[in-house]
mmCIF file of C-alpha atoms and ligand atoms in Angstrom:
data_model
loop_
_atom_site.group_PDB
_atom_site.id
_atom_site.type_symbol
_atom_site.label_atom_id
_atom_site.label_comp_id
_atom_site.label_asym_id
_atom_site.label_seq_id
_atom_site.Cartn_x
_atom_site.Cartn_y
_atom_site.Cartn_z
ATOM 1 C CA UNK A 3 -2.753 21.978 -2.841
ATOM 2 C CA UNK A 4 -6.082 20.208 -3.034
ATOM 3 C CA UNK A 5 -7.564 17.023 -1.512
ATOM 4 C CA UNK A 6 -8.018 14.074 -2.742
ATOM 5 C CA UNK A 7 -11.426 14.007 -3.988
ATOM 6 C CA UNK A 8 -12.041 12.090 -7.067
ATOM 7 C CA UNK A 9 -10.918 8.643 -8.624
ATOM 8 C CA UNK A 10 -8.742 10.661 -10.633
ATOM 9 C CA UNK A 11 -6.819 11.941 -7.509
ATOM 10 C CA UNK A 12 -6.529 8.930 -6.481
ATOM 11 C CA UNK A 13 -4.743 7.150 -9.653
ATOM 12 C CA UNK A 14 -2.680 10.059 -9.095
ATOM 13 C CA UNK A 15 -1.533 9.324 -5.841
ATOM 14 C CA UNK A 16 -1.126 5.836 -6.170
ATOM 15 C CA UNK A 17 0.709 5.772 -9.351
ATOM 16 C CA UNK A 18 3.196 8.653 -8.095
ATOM 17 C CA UNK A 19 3.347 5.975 -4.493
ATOM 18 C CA UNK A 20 4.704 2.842 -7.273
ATOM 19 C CA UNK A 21 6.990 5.290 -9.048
ATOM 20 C CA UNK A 22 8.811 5.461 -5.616
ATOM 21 C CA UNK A 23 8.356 2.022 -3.835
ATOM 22 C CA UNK A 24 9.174 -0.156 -6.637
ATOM 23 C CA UNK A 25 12.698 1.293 -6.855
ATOM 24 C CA UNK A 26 13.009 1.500 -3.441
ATOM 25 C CA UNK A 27 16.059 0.024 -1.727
ATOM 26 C CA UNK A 28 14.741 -1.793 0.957
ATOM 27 C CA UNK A 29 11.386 -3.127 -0.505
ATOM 28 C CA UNK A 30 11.279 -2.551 -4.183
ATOM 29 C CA UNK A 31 11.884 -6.354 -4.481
ATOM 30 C CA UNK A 32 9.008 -7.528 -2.943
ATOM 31 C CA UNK A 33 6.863 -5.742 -5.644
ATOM 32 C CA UNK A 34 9.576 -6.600 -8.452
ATOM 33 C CA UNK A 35 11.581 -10.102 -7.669
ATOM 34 C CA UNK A 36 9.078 -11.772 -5.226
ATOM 35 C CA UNK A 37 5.695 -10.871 -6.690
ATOM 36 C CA UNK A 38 6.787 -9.823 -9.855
ATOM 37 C CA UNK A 39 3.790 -7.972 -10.466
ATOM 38 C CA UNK A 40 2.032 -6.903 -13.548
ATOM 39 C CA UNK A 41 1.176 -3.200 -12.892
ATOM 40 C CA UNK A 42 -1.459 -2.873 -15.126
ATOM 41 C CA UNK A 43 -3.303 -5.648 -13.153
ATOM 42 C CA UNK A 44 -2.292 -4.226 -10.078
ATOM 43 C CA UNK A 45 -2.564 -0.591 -10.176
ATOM 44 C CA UNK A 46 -6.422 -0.848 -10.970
ATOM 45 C CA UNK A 47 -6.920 -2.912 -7.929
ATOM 46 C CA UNK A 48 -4.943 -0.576 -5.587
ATOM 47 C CA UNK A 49 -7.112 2.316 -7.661
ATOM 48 C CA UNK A 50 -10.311 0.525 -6.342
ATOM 49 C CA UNK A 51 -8.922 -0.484 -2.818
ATOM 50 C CA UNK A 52 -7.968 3.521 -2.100
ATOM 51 C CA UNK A 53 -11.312 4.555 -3.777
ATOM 52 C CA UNK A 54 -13.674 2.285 -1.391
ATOM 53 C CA UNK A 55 -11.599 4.223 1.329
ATOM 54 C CA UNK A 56 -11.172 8.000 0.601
ATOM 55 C CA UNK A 57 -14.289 7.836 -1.589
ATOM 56 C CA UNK A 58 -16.486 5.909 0.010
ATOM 57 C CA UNK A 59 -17.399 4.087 -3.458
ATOM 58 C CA UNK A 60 -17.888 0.344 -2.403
ATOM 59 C CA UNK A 61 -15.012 -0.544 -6.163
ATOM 60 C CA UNK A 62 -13.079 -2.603 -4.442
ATOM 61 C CA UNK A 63 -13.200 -6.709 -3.880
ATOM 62 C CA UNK A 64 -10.807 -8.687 -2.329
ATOM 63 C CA UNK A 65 -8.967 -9.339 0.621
ATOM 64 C CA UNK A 66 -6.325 -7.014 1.246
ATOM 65 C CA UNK A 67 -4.190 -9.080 3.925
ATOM 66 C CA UNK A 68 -4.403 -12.592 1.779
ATOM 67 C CA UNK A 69 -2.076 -11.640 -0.814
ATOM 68 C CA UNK A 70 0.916 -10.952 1.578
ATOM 69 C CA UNK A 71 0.849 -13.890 3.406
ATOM 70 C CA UNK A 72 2.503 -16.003 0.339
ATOM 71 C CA UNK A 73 4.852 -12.481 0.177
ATOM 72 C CA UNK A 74 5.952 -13.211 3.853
ATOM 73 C CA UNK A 75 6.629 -16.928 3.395
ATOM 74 C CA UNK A 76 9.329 -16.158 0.820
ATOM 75 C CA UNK A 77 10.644 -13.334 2.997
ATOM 76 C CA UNK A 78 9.705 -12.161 6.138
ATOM 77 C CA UNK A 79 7.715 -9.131 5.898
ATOM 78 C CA UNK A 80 9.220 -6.846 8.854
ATOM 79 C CA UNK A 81 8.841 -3.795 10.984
ATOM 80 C CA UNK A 82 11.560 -2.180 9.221
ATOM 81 C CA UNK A 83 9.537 -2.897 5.602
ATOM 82 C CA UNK A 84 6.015 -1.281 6.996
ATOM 83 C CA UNK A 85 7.817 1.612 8.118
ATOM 84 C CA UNK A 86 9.661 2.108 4.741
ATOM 85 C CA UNK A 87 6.034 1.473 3.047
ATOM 86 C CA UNK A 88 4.372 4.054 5.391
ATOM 87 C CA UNK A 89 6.957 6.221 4.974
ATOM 88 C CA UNK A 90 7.267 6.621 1.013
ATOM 89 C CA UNK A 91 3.244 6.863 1.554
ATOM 90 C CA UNK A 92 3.236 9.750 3.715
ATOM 91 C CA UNK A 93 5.584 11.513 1.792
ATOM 92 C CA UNK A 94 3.700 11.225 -1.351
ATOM 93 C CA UNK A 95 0.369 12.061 0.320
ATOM 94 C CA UNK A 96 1.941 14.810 1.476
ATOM 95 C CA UNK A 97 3.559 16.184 -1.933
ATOM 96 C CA UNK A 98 0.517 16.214 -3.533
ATOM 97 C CA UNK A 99 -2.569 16.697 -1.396
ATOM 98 C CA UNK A 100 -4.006 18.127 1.382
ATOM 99 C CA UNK A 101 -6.824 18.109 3.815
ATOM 100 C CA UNK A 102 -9.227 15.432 5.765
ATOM 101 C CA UNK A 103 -9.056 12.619 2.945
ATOM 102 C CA UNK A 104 -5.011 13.058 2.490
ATOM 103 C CA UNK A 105 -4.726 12.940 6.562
ATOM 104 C CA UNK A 106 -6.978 9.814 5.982
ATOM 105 C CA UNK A 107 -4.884 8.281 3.770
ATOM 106 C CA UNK A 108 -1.918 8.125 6.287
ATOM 107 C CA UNK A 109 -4.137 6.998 9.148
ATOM 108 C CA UNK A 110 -5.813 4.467 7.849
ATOM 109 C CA UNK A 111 -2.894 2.979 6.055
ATOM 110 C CA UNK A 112 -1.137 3.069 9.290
ATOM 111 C CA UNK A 113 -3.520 1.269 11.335
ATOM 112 C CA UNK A 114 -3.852 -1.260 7.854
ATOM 113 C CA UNK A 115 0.094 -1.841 7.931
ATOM 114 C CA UNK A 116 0.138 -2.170 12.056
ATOM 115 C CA UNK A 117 -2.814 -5.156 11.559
ATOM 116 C CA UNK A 118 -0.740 -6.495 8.825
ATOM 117 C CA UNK A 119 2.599 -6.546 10.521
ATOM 118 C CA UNK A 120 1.078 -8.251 13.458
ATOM 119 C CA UNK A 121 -0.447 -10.734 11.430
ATOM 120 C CA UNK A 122 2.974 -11.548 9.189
ATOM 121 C CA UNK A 123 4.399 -12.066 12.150
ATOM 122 C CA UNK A 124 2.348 -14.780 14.097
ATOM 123 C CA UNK A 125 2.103 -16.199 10.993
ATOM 124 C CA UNK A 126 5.952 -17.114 10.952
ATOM 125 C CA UNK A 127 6.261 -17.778 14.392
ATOM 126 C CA UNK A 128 3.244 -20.465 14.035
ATOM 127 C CA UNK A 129 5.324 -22.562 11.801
HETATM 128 C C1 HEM B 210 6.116 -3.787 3.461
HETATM 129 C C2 HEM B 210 4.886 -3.458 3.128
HETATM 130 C C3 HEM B 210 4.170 -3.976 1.898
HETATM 131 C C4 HEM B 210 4.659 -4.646 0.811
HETATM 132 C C5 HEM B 210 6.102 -5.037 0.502
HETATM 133 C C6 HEM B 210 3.520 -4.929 -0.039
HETATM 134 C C7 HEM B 210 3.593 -5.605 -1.247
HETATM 135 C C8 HEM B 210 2.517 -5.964 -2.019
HETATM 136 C C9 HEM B 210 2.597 -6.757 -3.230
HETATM 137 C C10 HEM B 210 3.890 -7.296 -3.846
HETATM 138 C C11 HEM B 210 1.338 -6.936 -3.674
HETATM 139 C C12 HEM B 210 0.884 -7.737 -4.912
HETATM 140 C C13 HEM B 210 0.622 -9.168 -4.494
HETATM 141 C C14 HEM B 210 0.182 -10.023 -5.656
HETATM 142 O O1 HEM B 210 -0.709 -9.628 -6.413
HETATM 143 O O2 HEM B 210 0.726 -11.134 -5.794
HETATM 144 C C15 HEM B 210 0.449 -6.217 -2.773
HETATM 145 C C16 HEM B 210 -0.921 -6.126 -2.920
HETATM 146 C C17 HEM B 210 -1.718 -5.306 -2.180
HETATM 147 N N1 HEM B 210 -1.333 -4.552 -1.086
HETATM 148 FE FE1 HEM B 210 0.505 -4.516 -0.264
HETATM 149 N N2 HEM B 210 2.380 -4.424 0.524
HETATM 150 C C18 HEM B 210 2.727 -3.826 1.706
HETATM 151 C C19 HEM B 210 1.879 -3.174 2.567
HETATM 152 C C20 HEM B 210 0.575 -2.850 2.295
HETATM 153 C C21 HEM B 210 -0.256 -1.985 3.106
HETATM 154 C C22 HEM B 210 0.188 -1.291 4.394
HETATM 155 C C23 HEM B 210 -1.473 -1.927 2.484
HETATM 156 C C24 HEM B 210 -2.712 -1.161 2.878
HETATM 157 C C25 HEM B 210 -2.673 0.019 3.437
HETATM 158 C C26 HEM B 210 -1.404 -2.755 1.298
HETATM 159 C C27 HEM B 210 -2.439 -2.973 0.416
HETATM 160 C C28 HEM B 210 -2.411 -3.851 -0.640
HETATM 161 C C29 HEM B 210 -3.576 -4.158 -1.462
HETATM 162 C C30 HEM B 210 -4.977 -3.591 -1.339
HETATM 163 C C31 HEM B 210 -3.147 -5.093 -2.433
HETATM 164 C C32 HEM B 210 -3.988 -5.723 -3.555
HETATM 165 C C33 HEM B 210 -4.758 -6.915 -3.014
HETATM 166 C C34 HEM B 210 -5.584 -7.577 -4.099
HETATM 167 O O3 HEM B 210 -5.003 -8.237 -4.968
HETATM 168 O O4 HEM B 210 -6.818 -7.411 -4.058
HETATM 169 N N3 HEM B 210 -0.148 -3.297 1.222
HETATM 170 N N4 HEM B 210 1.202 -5.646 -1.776
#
């Protein structure tokens, strides 16, 4: 297996990532019923957002937290979700690549999802 090294990689591995969590059980609706998202907007974006990471190519513009805040109001975004999220990530990092940028693929989006859940939280309990 190789690592993930170009933005070709990384459609890859984030397509293969929304094959799995959008029919997941426990959070599948949040991408399907609550966001309803339009893939082909969103996939380039998540493209672009993994690319300014692993790749160190500066594609990416926006503000990753924002857009789950509205998510969160409808229903609370909780532990239990991040972990499911981290954990269909991990496994498909780990089905298809190895090496330093696959390892930093689970790292960062751990320390990403911890920020997040922190922040989805206060945000309910300052209402
Ligand atoms: C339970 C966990 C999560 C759920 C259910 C979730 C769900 C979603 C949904 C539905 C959207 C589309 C929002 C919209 O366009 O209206 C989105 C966007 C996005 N998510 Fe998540 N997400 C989760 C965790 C994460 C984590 C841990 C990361 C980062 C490691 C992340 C990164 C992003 C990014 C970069 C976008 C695109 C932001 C933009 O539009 O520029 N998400 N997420």
């Amino acid at each position: 297996m190789n690592d993930i090294t170009t933005r070709q990689d990384v459609e890859l591995l984030v397509n293969r990532f929304y094959d799995q969590v959008i029919k997941d059980d426990l959070i599948g609706f949040f991408f399907t019923d609550i966001a309803k998202i339009d893939l082909s907007k969103h996939l380039p974006k998540m493209y672009n957002f993994w690319e300014s990471i692993l790749l160190g190519n500066p594609v990416y513009e926006g503000n990753p937290m924002r857009v789950h805040f509205p998510l969160n109001e409808v229903t609370a975004m909780e532990e239990k979700h991040f972990n499911r999220w981290l954990q269909v990530w991990e496994k498909t990092v780990h089905d298809n690549f190895e090496g330093e940028n696959a390892e930093t693929a689970i790292t960062r989006a751990l320390n990403i999802a911890r920020i997040m859940s922190y922040k989805m939280t206060n945000a309910r309990s300052s209402e």
